[in-house]
């Protein structure tokens, strides 16, 4: 399943309206913010049809996924947006994550918990807010450097970089840091980022992580960056996305994809957008001097002109 879908759920009192464009969307929020009401309205529409008084407007089916038969339903359905409430304990399981991986459906998960088995994007975590008699979705987390500009001023000039992984992205930023007499450390995975930064004192720190899959860690990361003004979060889709966006590879198809990636990224094939951008970069540089490997940086990317193109694309950081 691919594409962006506008979904409207409404009755004579309430009106929910939002767009779904990735395989995993999270709706968070405290009690009494309308999450349960949304699920109930969808359930009524599914069970009672027109007599429910609920309209569900979408170009694809919207269904509730719940109960003991959830796995069977999911395995026999395609092209559907499934809404799942946090009362369904299966959403926290590896079994559910395995079914989402390779599914030809989209999922809207209504939960206050962090779902560590799923790679969801920082851009696709929402909250619900009330406006008069109407309910709408409001983004809590977009790319952090945009939505939280009031607490994080960019560009920043870090003294220390903490990079999510230890692969090509880390090696690139490590090489740049060494050139500029800065420190750069690998967190060794997104789950280790918080422990890496919680004891940082007064140095200006920039955390670089894949925004496409960092969602489960955002509560902790946002809280500490909010308290410690010297900790900044730079969360692009992925390092591969940065390279593609830099224009280092002059390719019309790449430019078209970057404009509307949701039209090209098939959820059945790619568990997260990060995997898509990695595959795209590998394919576009195959058998060329820029041939990309995830495991280790191609030194060509560190040549002066190539390096500068990539760095110029990262406007959030002052080099």
PDB file of C-alpha atoms in Angstrom:
ATOM      1  CA  UNK A   1       0.000   0.000   0.000  1.00  0.00           C
ATOM      2  CA  UNK A   2       1.270   3.456  -0.847  1.00  0.00           C
ATOM      3  CA  UNK A   3      -0.078   6.990  -1.116  1.00  0.00           C
ATOM      4  CA  UNK A   4      -1.616   9.682   1.067  1.00  0.00           C
ATOM      5  CA  UNK A   5      -5.217   9.398   2.236  1.00  0.00           C
ATOM      6  CA  UNK A   6      -7.546  11.968   3.706  1.00  0.00           C
ATOM      7  CA  UNK A   7      -9.832  10.457   6.323  1.00  0.00           C
ATOM      8  CA  UNK A   8     -12.951  12.142   7.722  1.00  0.00           C
ATOM      9  CA  UNK A   9     -14.973  10.551  10.516  1.00  0.00           C
ATOM     10  CA  UNK A  10     -18.034  12.548  11.522  1.00  0.00           C
ATOM     11  CA  UNK A  11     -21.479  12.519  13.001  1.00  0.00           C
ATOM     12  CA  UNK A  12     -23.830  15.372  13.863  1.00  0.00           C
ATOM     13  CA  UNK A  13     -21.667  16.415  16.825  1.00  0.00           C
ATOM     14  CA  UNK A  14     -18.081  15.553  16.040  1.00  0.00           C
ATOM     15  CA  UNK A  15     -15.774  15.892  13.052  1.00  0.00           C
ATOM     16  CA  UNK A  16     -12.355  14.226  12.845  1.00  0.00           C
ATOM     17  CA  UNK A  17     -10.228  15.008   9.825  1.00  0.00           C
ATOM     18  CA  UNK A  18      -6.654  14.030   9.091  1.00  0.00           C
ATOM     19  CA  UNK A  19      -4.257  12.645   6.471  1.00  0.00           C
ATOM     20  CA  UNK A  20      -2.488   9.298   6.629  1.00  0.00           C
ATOM     21  CA  UNK A  21       0.629   8.873   4.497  1.00  0.00           C
ATOM     22  CA  UNK A  22       2.809   6.207   6.144  1.00  0.00           C
ATOM     23  CA  UNK A  23       2.264   2.643   7.190  1.00  0.00           C
ATOM     24  CA  UNK A  24       2.335   3.581  10.888  1.00  0.00           C
ATOM     25  CA  UNK A  25       0.653   6.622  12.425  1.00  0.00           C
ATOM     26  CA  UNK A  26       0.474   7.202  16.170  1.00  0.00           C
ATOM     27  CA  UNK A  27      -2.243   9.176  17.962  1.00  0.00           C
ATOM     28  CA  UNK A  28      -1.322  10.018  21.537  1.00  0.00           C
ATOM     29  CA  UNK A  29      -2.910  12.062  24.271  1.00  0.00           C
ATOM     30  CA  UNK A  30      -4.296  12.002  27.785  1.00  0.00           C
ATOM     31  CA  UNK A  31      -7.750  10.850  28.796  1.00  0.00           C
ATOM     32  CA  UNK A  32     -10.757  12.861  27.603  1.00  0.00           C
ATOM     33  CA  UNK A  33      -9.038  14.079  24.427  1.00  0.00           C
ATOM     34  CA  UNK A  34     -11.333  12.176  22.058  1.00  0.00           C
ATOM     35  CA  UNK A  35      -9.288   9.082  21.210  1.00  0.00           C
ATOM     36  CA  UNK A  36     -11.850   6.579  22.504  1.00  0.00           C
ATOM     37  CA  UNK A  37     -14.665   8.506  20.859  1.00  0.00           C
ATOM     38  CA  UNK A  38     -12.943   8.211  17.489  1.00  0.00           C
ATOM     39  CA  UNK A  39     -12.613   4.437  17.891  1.00  0.00           C
ATOM     40  CA  UNK A  40     -16.243   4.121  18.974  1.00  0.00           C
ATOM     41  CA  UNK A  41     -17.455   6.094  15.976  1.00  0.00           C
ATOM     42  CA  UNK A  42     -15.451   3.924  13.587  1.00  0.00           C
ATOM     43  CA  UNK A  43     -16.778   0.780  15.283  1.00  0.00           C
ATOM     44  CA  UNK A  44     -20.375   2.012  15.006  1.00  0.00           C
ATOM     45  CA  UNK A  45     -19.937   2.823  11.326  1.00  0.00           C
ATOM     46  CA  UNK A  46     -18.417  -0.593  10.650  1.00  0.00           C
ATOM     47  CA  UNK A  47     -21.077  -2.553  12.561  1.00  0.00           C
ATOM     48  CA  UNK A  48     -24.218  -0.541  11.839  1.00  0.00           C
ATOM     49  CA  UNK A  49     -23.549   1.159   8.523  1.00  0.00           C
ATOM     50  CA  UNK A  50     -25.749   4.147   7.661  1.00  0.00           C
ATOM     51  CA  UNK A  51     -27.991   3.615  10.678  1.00  0.00           C
ATOM     52  CA  UNK A  52     -25.044   4.501  12.933  1.00  0.00           C
ATOM     53  CA  UNK A  53     -25.244   8.140  11.946  1.00  0.00           C
ATOM     54  CA  UNK A  54     -21.491   8.126  11.381  1.00  0.00           C
ATOM     55  CA  UNK A  55     -19.908   8.991   8.054  1.00  0.00           C
ATOM     56  CA  UNK A  56     -16.444   7.653   7.258  1.00  0.00           C
ATOM     57  CA  UNK A  57     -15.048   9.324   4.165  1.00  0.00           C
ATOM     58  CA  UNK A  58     -11.902   7.882   2.635  1.00  0.00           C
ATOM     59  CA  UNK A  59     -10.675   6.529  -0.692  1.00  0.00           C
ATOM     60  CA  UNK A  60      -9.747   3.275   1.035  1.00  0.00           C
ATOM     61  CA  UNK A  61     -11.599   1.208   3.667  1.00  0.00           C
ATOM     62  CA  UNK A  62     -11.137   2.232   7.301  1.00  0.00           C
ATOM     63  CA  UNK A  63     -11.654  -0.520   9.858  1.00  0.00           C
ATOM     64  CA  UNK A  64     -11.149  -1.295  13.519  1.00  0.00           C
ATOM     65  CA  UNK A  65      -8.694  -4.107  14.282  1.00  0.00           C
ATOM     66  CA  UNK A  66      -9.384  -5.768  17.620  1.00  0.00           C
ATOM     67  CA  UNK A  67     -10.213  -9.021  19.372  1.00  0.00           C
ATOM     68  CA  UNK A  68      -8.749 -12.519  19.265  1.00  0.00           C
ATOM     69  CA  UNK A  69      -9.055 -12.809  15.475  1.00  0.00           C
ATOM     70  CA  UNK A  70      -6.929  -9.753  14.724  1.00  0.00           C
ATOM     71  CA  UNK A  71      -4.144 -11.744  13.102  1.00  0.00           C
ATOM     72  CA  UNK A  72      -6.437 -13.705  10.805  1.00  0.00           C
ATOM     73  CA  UNK A  73      -8.236 -10.518   9.745  1.00  0.00           C
ATOM     74  CA  UNK A  74      -4.970  -8.777   9.029  1.00  0.00           C
ATOM     75  CA  UNK A  75      -3.527 -11.650   7.012  1.00  0.00           C
ATOM     76  CA  UNK A  76      -6.605 -11.676   4.767  1.00  0.00           C
ATOM     77  CA  UNK A  77      -6.927  -7.926   4.174  1.00  0.00           C
ATOM     78  CA  UNK A  78      -5.099  -5.475   1.918  1.00  0.00           C
ATOM     79  CA  UNK A  79      -5.425  -1.810   1.001  1.00  0.00           C
ATOM     80  CA  UNK A  80      -7.063  -0.843   4.294  1.00  0.00           C
ATOM     81  CA  UNK A  81      -6.370   1.672   7.043  1.00  0.00           C
ATOM     82  CA  UNK A  82      -6.699  -0.163  10.360  1.00  0.00           C
ATOM     83  CA  UNK A  83      -7.369   1.782  13.555  1.00  0.00           C
ATOM     84  CA  UNK A  84      -6.268   0.052  16.760  1.00  0.00           C
ATOM     85  CA  UNK A  85      -6.952   1.174  20.312  1.00  0.00           C
ATOM     86  CA  UNK A  86      -4.437   0.774  23.134  1.00  0.00           C
ATOM     87  CA  UNK A  87      -6.784  -1.594  24.985  1.00  0.00           C
ATOM     88  CA  UNK A  88      -5.680  -4.266  22.519  1.00  0.00           C
ATOM     89  CA  UNK A  89      -2.570  -5.612  24.218  1.00  0.00           C
ATOM     90  CA  UNK A  90      -1.311  -7.211  21.005  1.00  0.00           C
ATOM     91  CA  UNK A  91      -0.071  -3.856  19.672  1.00  0.00           C
ATOM     92  CA  UNK A  92       2.869  -4.084  22.106  1.00  0.00           C
ATOM     93  CA  UNK A  93       3.970  -7.524  20.919  1.00  0.00           C
ATOM     94  CA  UNK A  94       6.633  -8.684  18.503  1.00  0.00           C
ATOM     95  CA  UNK A  95       3.952 -10.861  16.904  1.00  0.00           C
ATOM     96  CA  UNK A  96       2.025  -7.763  15.881  1.00  0.00           C
ATOM     97  CA  UNK A  97       5.183  -6.042  14.647  1.00  0.00           C
ATOM     98  CA  UNK A  98       5.926  -9.087  12.498  1.00  0.00           C
ATOM     99  CA  UNK A  99       2.477  -8.858  10.924  1.00  0.00           C
ATOM    100  CA  UNK A 100       2.839  -5.131  10.240  1.00  0.00           C
ATOM    101  CA  UNK A 101       6.157  -5.853   8.537  1.00  0.00           C
ATOM    102  CA  UNK A 102       5.182  -6.858   5.014  1.00  0.00           C
ATOM    103  CA  UNK A 103       1.526  -5.916   5.402  1.00  0.00           C
ATOM    104  CA  UNK A 104      -0.245  -4.235   2.504  1.00  0.00           C
ATOM    105  CA  UNK A 105      -2.166  -1.974   4.916  1.00  0.00           C
ATOM    106  CA  UNK A 106      -1.724   1.219   6.921  1.00  0.00           C
ATOM    107  CA  UNK A 107      -2.099   1.350  10.703  1.00  0.00           C
ATOM    108  CA  UNK A 108      -3.297   4.114  13.015  1.00  0.00           C
ATOM    109  CA  UNK A 109      -2.366   3.171  16.576  1.00  0.00           C
ATOM    110  CA  UNK A 110      -4.105   5.052  19.352  1.00  0.00           C
ATOM    111  CA  UNK A 111      -1.877   4.658  22.375  1.00  0.00           C
ATOM    112  CA  UNK A 112      -0.037   6.554  25.081  1.00  0.00           C
ATOM    113  CA  UNK A 113       2.706   3.941  25.238  1.00  0.00           C
ATOM    114  CA  UNK A 114       5.967   3.850  23.302  1.00  0.00           C
ATOM    115  CA  UNK A 115       5.846   0.937  20.881  1.00  0.00           C
ATOM    116  CA  UNK A 116       9.477  -0.132  20.723  1.00  0.00           C
ATOM    117  CA  UNK A 117       8.832  -3.030  18.338  1.00  0.00           C
ATOM    118  CA  UNK A 118       7.715  -0.646  15.579  1.00  0.00           C
ATOM    119  CA  UNK A 119       9.808   1.857  13.581  1.00  0.00           C
ATOM    120  CA  UNK A 120       7.482   4.840  13.330  1.00  0.00           C
ATOM    121  CA  UNK A 121       8.414   8.336  12.264  1.00  0.00           C
ATOM    122  CA  UNK A 122       8.813  11.421  14.419  1.00  0.00           C
ATOM    123  CA  UNK A 123       6.609  13.144  11.817  1.00  0.00           C
ATOM    124  CA  UNK A 124       3.695  10.783  12.309  1.00  0.00           C
ATOM    125  CA  UNK A 125       2.975  11.164  16.022  1.00  0.00           C
ATOM    126  CA  UNK A 126      -0.199  13.151  16.586  1.00  0.00           C
ATOM    127  CA  UNK A 127      -2.390  14.362  19.378  1.00  0.00           C
ATOM    128  CA  UNK A 128      -6.081  15.217  19.450  1.00  0.00           C
ATOM    129  CA  UNK A 129      -7.340  18.622  20.448  1.00  0.00           C
ATOM    130  CA  UNK A 130     -10.844  20.053  20.764  1.00  0.00           C
ATOM    131  CA  UNK A 131     -12.035  23.127  18.909  1.00  0.00           C
ATOM    132  CA  UNK A 132     -15.590  24.015  19.875  1.00  0.00           C
ATOM    133  CA  UNK A 133     -17.732  21.048  18.978  1.00  0.00           C
ATOM    134  CA  UNK A 134     -15.142  19.653  16.606  1.00  0.00           C
ATOM    135  CA  UNK A 135     -12.161  17.366  17.054  1.00  0.00           C
ATOM    136  CA  UNK A 136      -9.115  17.602  14.828  1.00  0.00           C
ATOM    137  CA  UNK A 137      -5.679  16.034  14.709  1.00  0.00           C
ATOM    138  CA  UNK A 138      -2.732  18.203  15.585  1.00  0.00           C
ATOM    139  CA  UNK A 139       0.867  17.156  15.084  1.00  0.00           C
ATOM    140  CA  UNK A 140       2.768  16.825  18.316  1.00  0.00           C
ATOM    141  CA  UNK A 141       6.016  15.770  16.697  1.00  0.00           C
ATOM    142  CA  UNK A 142       7.114  16.782  13.246  1.00  0.00           C
ATOM    143  CA  UNK A 143      10.700  17.075  12.357  1.00  0.00           C
ATOM    144  CA  UNK A 144      11.953  18.542  15.599  1.00  0.00           C
ATOM    145  CA  UNK A 145      13.829  21.408  14.130  1.00  0.00           C
ATOM    146  CA  UNK A 146      10.623  22.800  12.653  1.00  0.00           C
ATOM    147  CA  UNK A 147       7.871  22.290  15.205  1.00  0.00           C
ATOM    148  CA  UNK A 148      10.014  23.009  18.241  1.00  0.00           C
ATOM    149  CA  UNK A 149      11.745  26.095  16.928  1.00  0.00           C
ATOM    150  CA  UNK A 150      10.657  27.901  20.101  1.00  0.00           C
ATOM    151  CA  UNK A 151      12.950  25.732  22.252  1.00  0.00           C
ATOM    152  CA  UNK A 152      15.630  24.784  19.724  1.00  0.00           C
ATOM    153  CA  UNK A 153      17.186  27.523  17.681  1.00  0.00           C
ATOM    154  CA  UNK A 154      18.936  26.494  14.489  1.00  0.00           C
ATOM    155  CA  UNK A 155      21.532  26.516  13.155  1.00  0.00           C
ATOM    156  CA  UNK A 156      23.543  25.280  16.114  1.00  0.00           C
ATOM    157  CA  UNK A 157      27.292  24.875  16.526  1.00  0.00           C
ATOM    158  CA  UNK A 158      27.823  21.646  18.491  1.00  0.00           C
ATOM    159  CA  UNK A 159      30.901  20.584  20.402  1.00  0.00           C
ATOM    160  CA  UNK A 160      29.783  16.967  20.504  1.00  0.00           C
ATOM    161  CA  UNK A 161      27.824  14.843  18.051  1.00  0.00           C
ATOM    162  CA  UNK A 162      26.022  11.708  19.169  1.00  0.00           C
ATOM    163  CA  UNK A 163      25.035   9.675  16.112  1.00  0.00           C
ATOM    164  CA  UNK A 164      22.421   6.942  16.354  1.00  0.00           C
ATOM    165  CA  UNK A 165      24.251   4.099  14.620  1.00  0.00           C
ATOM    166  CA  UNK A 166      27.815   3.042  13.816  1.00  0.00           C
ATOM    167  CA  UNK A 167      27.496   2.630  10.046  1.00  0.00           C
ATOM    168  CA  UNK A 168      28.096   4.975   7.104  1.00  0.00           C
ATOM    169  CA  UNK A 169      26.278   7.925   8.634  1.00  0.00           C
ATOM    170  CA  UNK A 170      28.365   7.800  11.783  1.00  0.00           C
ATOM    171  CA  UNK A 171      31.588   7.382   9.799  1.00  0.00           C
ATOM    172  CA  UNK A 172      30.737  10.453   7.730  1.00  0.00           C
ATOM    173  CA  UNK A 173      30.029  12.663  10.744  1.00  0.00           C
ATOM    174  CA  UNK A 174      33.030  11.237  12.589  1.00  0.00           C
ATOM    175  CA  UNK A 175      35.320  12.198   9.694  1.00  0.00           C
ATOM    176  CA  UNK A 176      33.878  15.720   9.565  1.00  0.00           C
ATOM    177  CA  UNK A 177      34.207  16.076  13.341  1.00  0.00           C
ATOM    178  CA  UNK A 178      37.843  14.996  13.262  1.00  0.00           C
ATOM    179  CA  UNK A 179      38.585  17.600  10.596  1.00  0.00           C
ATOM    180  CA  UNK A 180      37.031  20.331  12.699  1.00  0.00           C
ATOM    181  CA  UNK A 181      38.392  19.207  16.077  1.00  0.00           C
ATOM    182  CA  UNK A 182      34.956  18.226  17.368  1.00  0.00           C
ATOM    183  CA  UNK A 183      33.893  15.099  19.203  1.00  0.00           C
ATOM    184  CA  UNK A 184      31.648  12.468  17.649  1.00  0.00           C
ATOM    185  CA  UNK A 185      30.334   9.328  19.324  1.00  0.00           C
ATOM    186  CA  UNK A 186      28.121   6.493  18.172  1.00  0.00           C
ATOM    187  CA  UNK A 187      25.173   5.593  20.387  1.00  0.00           C
ATOM    188  CA  UNK A 188      25.204   2.069  18.963  1.00  0.00           C
ATOM    189  CA  UNK A 189      21.479   2.139  18.250  1.00  0.00           C
ATOM    190  CA  UNK A 190      18.519   4.422  18.908  1.00  0.00           C
ATOM    191  CA  UNK A 191      17.642   2.750  22.205  1.00  0.00           C
ATOM    192  CA  UNK A 192      21.009   3.855  23.607  1.00  0.00           C
ATOM    193  CA  UNK A 193      20.727   7.544  22.743  1.00  0.00           C
ATOM    194  CA  UNK A 194      19.012   8.564  25.963  1.00  0.00           C
ATOM    195  CA  UNK A 195      21.629   6.953  28.190  1.00  0.00           C
ATOM    196  CA  UNK A 196      24.346   8.659  26.130  1.00  0.00           C
ATOM    197  CA  UNK A 197      23.002  12.161  26.616  1.00  0.00           C
ATOM    198  CA  UNK A 198      21.467  12.125  30.095  1.00  0.00           C
ATOM    199  CA  UNK A 199      24.819  12.732  31.784  1.00  0.00           C
ATOM    200  CA  UNK A 200      26.075  15.371  29.353  1.00  0.00           C
ATOM    201  CA  UNK A 201      26.913  18.534  31.231  1.00  0.00           C
ATOM    202  CA  UNK A 202      27.270  21.931  29.591  1.00  0.00           C
ATOM    203  CA  UNK A 203      28.669  21.126  26.157  1.00  0.00           C
ATOM    204  CA  UNK A 204      26.560  21.887  23.107  1.00  0.00           C
ATOM    205  CA  UNK A 205      25.383  18.478  21.927  1.00  0.00           C
ATOM    206  CA  UNK A 206      23.713  17.519  18.656  1.00  0.00           C
ATOM    207  CA  UNK A 207      21.922  14.183  18.484  1.00  0.00           C
ATOM    208  CA  UNK A 208      21.643  12.876  14.922  1.00  0.00           C
ATOM    209  CA  UNK A 209      19.152  10.059  14.404  1.00  0.00           C
ATOM    210  CA  UNK A 210      16.871   8.673  11.715  1.00  0.00           C
ATOM    211  CA  UNK A 211      13.611  10.582  12.055  1.00  0.00           C
ATOM    212  CA  UNK A 212      11.885   7.887   9.998  1.00  0.00           C
ATOM    213  CA  UNK A 213      12.106   5.396  12.866  1.00  0.00           C
ATOM    214  CA  UNK A 214      12.891   7.371  16.031  1.00  0.00           C
ATOM    215  CA  UNK A 215       9.259   7.743  17.148  1.00  0.00           C
ATOM    216  CA  UNK A 216       9.350   5.281  20.089  1.00  0.00           C
ATOM    217  CA  UNK A 217      12.211   7.224  21.683  1.00  0.00           C
ATOM    218  CA  UNK A 218      10.720  10.690  21.302  1.00  0.00           C
ATOM    219  CA  UNK A 219       9.074  11.097  24.697  1.00  0.00           C
ATOM    220  CA  UNK A 220      12.377  10.688  26.513  1.00  0.00           C
ATOM    221  CA  UNK A 221      14.431  12.614  23.970  1.00  0.00           C
ATOM    222  CA  UNK A 222      12.057  15.552  23.876  1.00  0.00           C
ATOM    223  CA  UNK A 223      11.853  15.724  27.666  1.00  0.00           C
ATOM    224  CA  UNK A 224      15.616  15.868  28.149  1.00  0.00           C
ATOM    225  CA  UNK A 225      16.171  18.310  25.264  1.00  0.00           C
ATOM    226  CA  UNK A 226      13.450  20.522  26.716  1.00  0.00           C
ATOM    227  CA  UNK A 227      15.108  20.566  30.144  1.00  0.00           C
ATOM    228  CA  UNK A 228      18.698  20.841  28.929  1.00  0.00           C
ATOM    229  CA  UNK A 229      18.889  23.640  26.410  1.00  0.00           C
ATOM    230  CA  UNK A 230      22.345  22.521  25.287  1.00  0.00           C
ATOM    231  CA  UNK A 231      20.973  19.284  23.795  1.00  0.00           C
ATOM    232  CA  UNK A 232      19.616  19.567  20.271  1.00  0.00           C
ATOM    233  CA  UNK A 233      17.906  16.991  18.092  1.00  0.00           C
ATOM    234  CA  UNK A 234      18.571  16.799  14.368  1.00  0.00           C
ATOM    235  CA  UNK A 235      16.221  14.163  12.973  1.00  0.00           C
ATOM    236  CA  UNK A 236      16.291  13.870   9.177  1.00  0.00           C
ATOM    237  CA  UNK A 237      14.609  10.863   7.595  1.00  0.00           C
ATOM    238  CA  UNK A 238      17.999   9.135   7.455  1.00  0.00           C
ATOM    239  CA  UNK A 239      21.593   9.739   6.387  1.00  0.00           C
ATOM    240  CA  UNK A 240      20.747   8.253   2.990  1.00  0.00           C
ATOM    241  CA  UNK A 241      17.929  10.784   2.640  1.00  0.00           C
ATOM    242  CA  UNK A 242      20.427  13.590   3.324  1.00  0.00           C
ATOM    243  CA  UNK A 243      22.711  12.316   0.539  1.00  0.00           C
ATOM    244  CA  UNK A 244      19.811  11.991  -1.899  1.00  0.00           C
ATOM    245  CA  UNK A 245      18.514  15.461  -1.009  1.00  0.00           C
ATOM    246  CA  UNK A 246      21.964  17.054  -1.363  1.00  0.00           C
ATOM    247  CA  UNK A 247      21.918  16.797  -5.153  1.00  0.00           C
ATOM    248  CA  UNK A 248      25.176  14.884  -5.159  1.00  0.00           C
ATOM    249  CA  UNK A 249      23.462  12.474  -7.532  1.00  0.00           C
ATOM    250  CA  UNK A 250      21.895  14.440 -10.377  1.00  0.00           C
ATOM    251  CA  UNK A 251      18.815  12.344 -11.062  1.00  0.00           C
ATOM    252  CA  UNK A 252      15.334  13.525 -12.046  1.00  0.00           C
ATOM    253  CA  UNK A 253      13.600  10.506 -10.541  1.00  0.00           C
ATOM    254  CA  UNK A 254      15.244  11.110  -7.156  1.00  0.00           C
ATOM    255  CA  UNK A 255      14.002  14.704  -7.134  1.00  0.00           C
ATOM    256  CA  UNK A 256      10.482  13.554  -7.980  1.00  0.00           C
ATOM    257  CA  UNK A 257      10.483  10.918  -5.250  1.00  0.00           C
ATOM    258  CA  UNK A 258      11.713  13.349  -2.608  1.00  0.00           C
ATOM    259  CA  UNK A 259       8.849  15.724  -3.380  1.00  0.00           C
ATOM    260  CA  UNK A 260       6.168  13.117  -2.548  1.00  0.00           C
ATOM    261  CA  UNK A 261       7.814   9.959  -1.162  1.00  0.00           C
ATOM    262  CA  UNK A 262       4.492   8.551   0.031  1.00  0.00           C
ATOM    263  CA  UNK A 263       3.518   7.951  -3.607  1.00  0.00           C
ATOM    264  CA  UNK A 264       6.533   5.694  -4.154  1.00  0.00           C
ATOM    265  CA  UNK A 265       7.124   3.865  -0.871  1.00  0.00           C
ATOM    266  CA  UNK A 266       5.232   0.570  -0.683  1.00  0.00           C
ATOM    267  CA  UNK A 267       4.468  -0.385   2.925  1.00  0.00           C
ATOM    268  CA  UNK A 268       4.437  -4.060   1.999  1.00  0.00           C
ATOM    269  CA  UNK A 269       8.053  -3.875   0.885  1.00  0.00           C
ATOM    270  CA  UNK A 270       9.469  -1.278   3.289  1.00  0.00           C
ATOM    271  CA  UNK A 271       8.870  -1.429   7.036  1.00  0.00           C
ATOM    272  CA  UNK A 272      10.114   2.167   7.362  1.00  0.00           C
ATOM    273  CA  UNK A 273      11.005   4.987   4.989  1.00  0.00           C
ATOM    274  CA  UNK A 274      14.624   4.742   6.100  1.00  0.00           C
ATOM    275  CA  UNK A 275      14.871   1.340   4.406  1.00  0.00           C
ATOM    276  CA  UNK A 276      13.413   2.745   1.204  1.00  0.00           C
ATOM    277  CA  UNK A 277      15.887   5.629   1.028  1.00  0.00           C
ATOM    278  CA  UNK A 278      18.768   3.250   1.739  1.00  0.00           C
ATOM    279  CA  UNK A 279      17.694   0.969  -1.088  1.00  0.00           C
ATOM    280  CA  UNK A 280      17.155   3.928  -3.431  1.00  0.00           C
ATOM    281  CA  UNK A 281      20.643   5.292  -2.788  1.00  0.00           C
ATOM    282  CA  UNK A 282      22.214   1.865  -3.261  1.00  0.00           C
ATOM    283  CA  UNK A 283      20.374   1.369  -6.559  1.00  0.00           C
ATOM    284  CA  UNK A 284      21.130   4.825  -7.911  1.00  0.00           C
ATOM    285  CA  UNK A 285      24.864   4.546  -7.206  1.00  0.00           C
ATOM    286  CA  UNK A 286      25.369   0.927  -8.208  1.00  0.00           C
ATOM    287  CA  UNK A 287      28.560   0.362 -10.225  1.00  0.00           C
ATOM    288  CA  UNK A 288      29.519   4.046  -9.998  1.00  0.00           C
ATOM    289  CA  UNK A 289      32.273   5.861  -8.144  1.00  0.00           C
ATOM    290  CA  UNK A 290      29.614   6.860  -5.585  1.00  0.00           C
ATOM    291  CA  UNK A 291      28.556   3.266  -4.918  1.00  0.00           C
ATOM    292  CA  UNK A 292      26.931   3.318  -1.498  1.00  0.00           C
ATOM    293  CA  UNK A 293      27.290   0.761   1.258  1.00  0.00           C
ATOM    294  CA  UNK A 294      25.328   0.938   4.490  1.00  0.00           C
ATOM    295  CA  UNK A 295      27.996  -0.806   6.531  1.00  0.00           C
ATOM    296  CA  UNK A 296      30.915   1.504   5.763  1.00  0.00           C
ATOM    297  CA  UNK A 297      31.316   4.908   4.133  1.00  0.00           C
ATOM    298  CA  UNK A 298      32.627   5.047   0.590  1.00  0.00           C
ATOM    299  CA  UNK A 299      35.605   7.407   0.963  1.00  0.00           C
ATOM    300  CA  UNK A 300      34.488   9.202  -2.196  1.00  0.00           C
ATOM    301  CA  UNK A 301      31.752  10.833  -0.116  1.00  0.00           C
ATOM    302  CA  UNK A 302      34.506  12.520   1.916  1.00  0.00           C
ATOM    303  CA  UNK A 303      36.186  14.128  -1.098  1.00  0.00           C
ATOM    304  CA  UNK A 304      36.012  17.888  -0.802  1.00  0.00           C
ATOM    305  CA  UNK A 305      33.276  18.749  -3.324  1.00  0.00           C
ATOM    306  CA  UNK A 306      31.106  15.747  -2.445  1.00  0.00           C
ATOM    307  CA  UNK A 307      31.446  16.379   1.264  1.00  0.00           C
ATOM    308  CA  UNK A 308      30.529  20.058   0.893  1.00  0.00           C
ATOM    309  CA  UNK A 309      27.374  19.225  -1.062  1.00  0.00           C
ATOM    310  CA  UNK A 310      26.194  16.956   1.714  1.00  0.00           C
ATOM    311  CA  UNK A 311      27.091  19.423   4.473  1.00  0.00           C
ATOM    312  CA  UNK A 312      25.379  22.292   2.662  1.00  0.00           C
ATOM    313  CA  UNK A 313      22.179  20.252   2.751  1.00  0.00           C
ATOM    314  CA  UNK A 314      22.267  20.145   6.562  1.00  0.00           C
ATOM    315  CA  UNK A 315      21.096  23.657   7.350  1.00  0.00           C
ATOM    316  CA  UNK A 316      20.440  22.896  11.025  1.00  0.00           C
ATOM    317  CA  UNK A 317      24.153  22.616  11.828  1.00  0.00           C
ATOM    318  CA  UNK A 318      26.756  25.354  11.553  1.00  0.00           C
ATOM    319  CA  UNK A 319      30.047  23.846  10.432  1.00  0.00           C
TER     320      UNK A 319
END
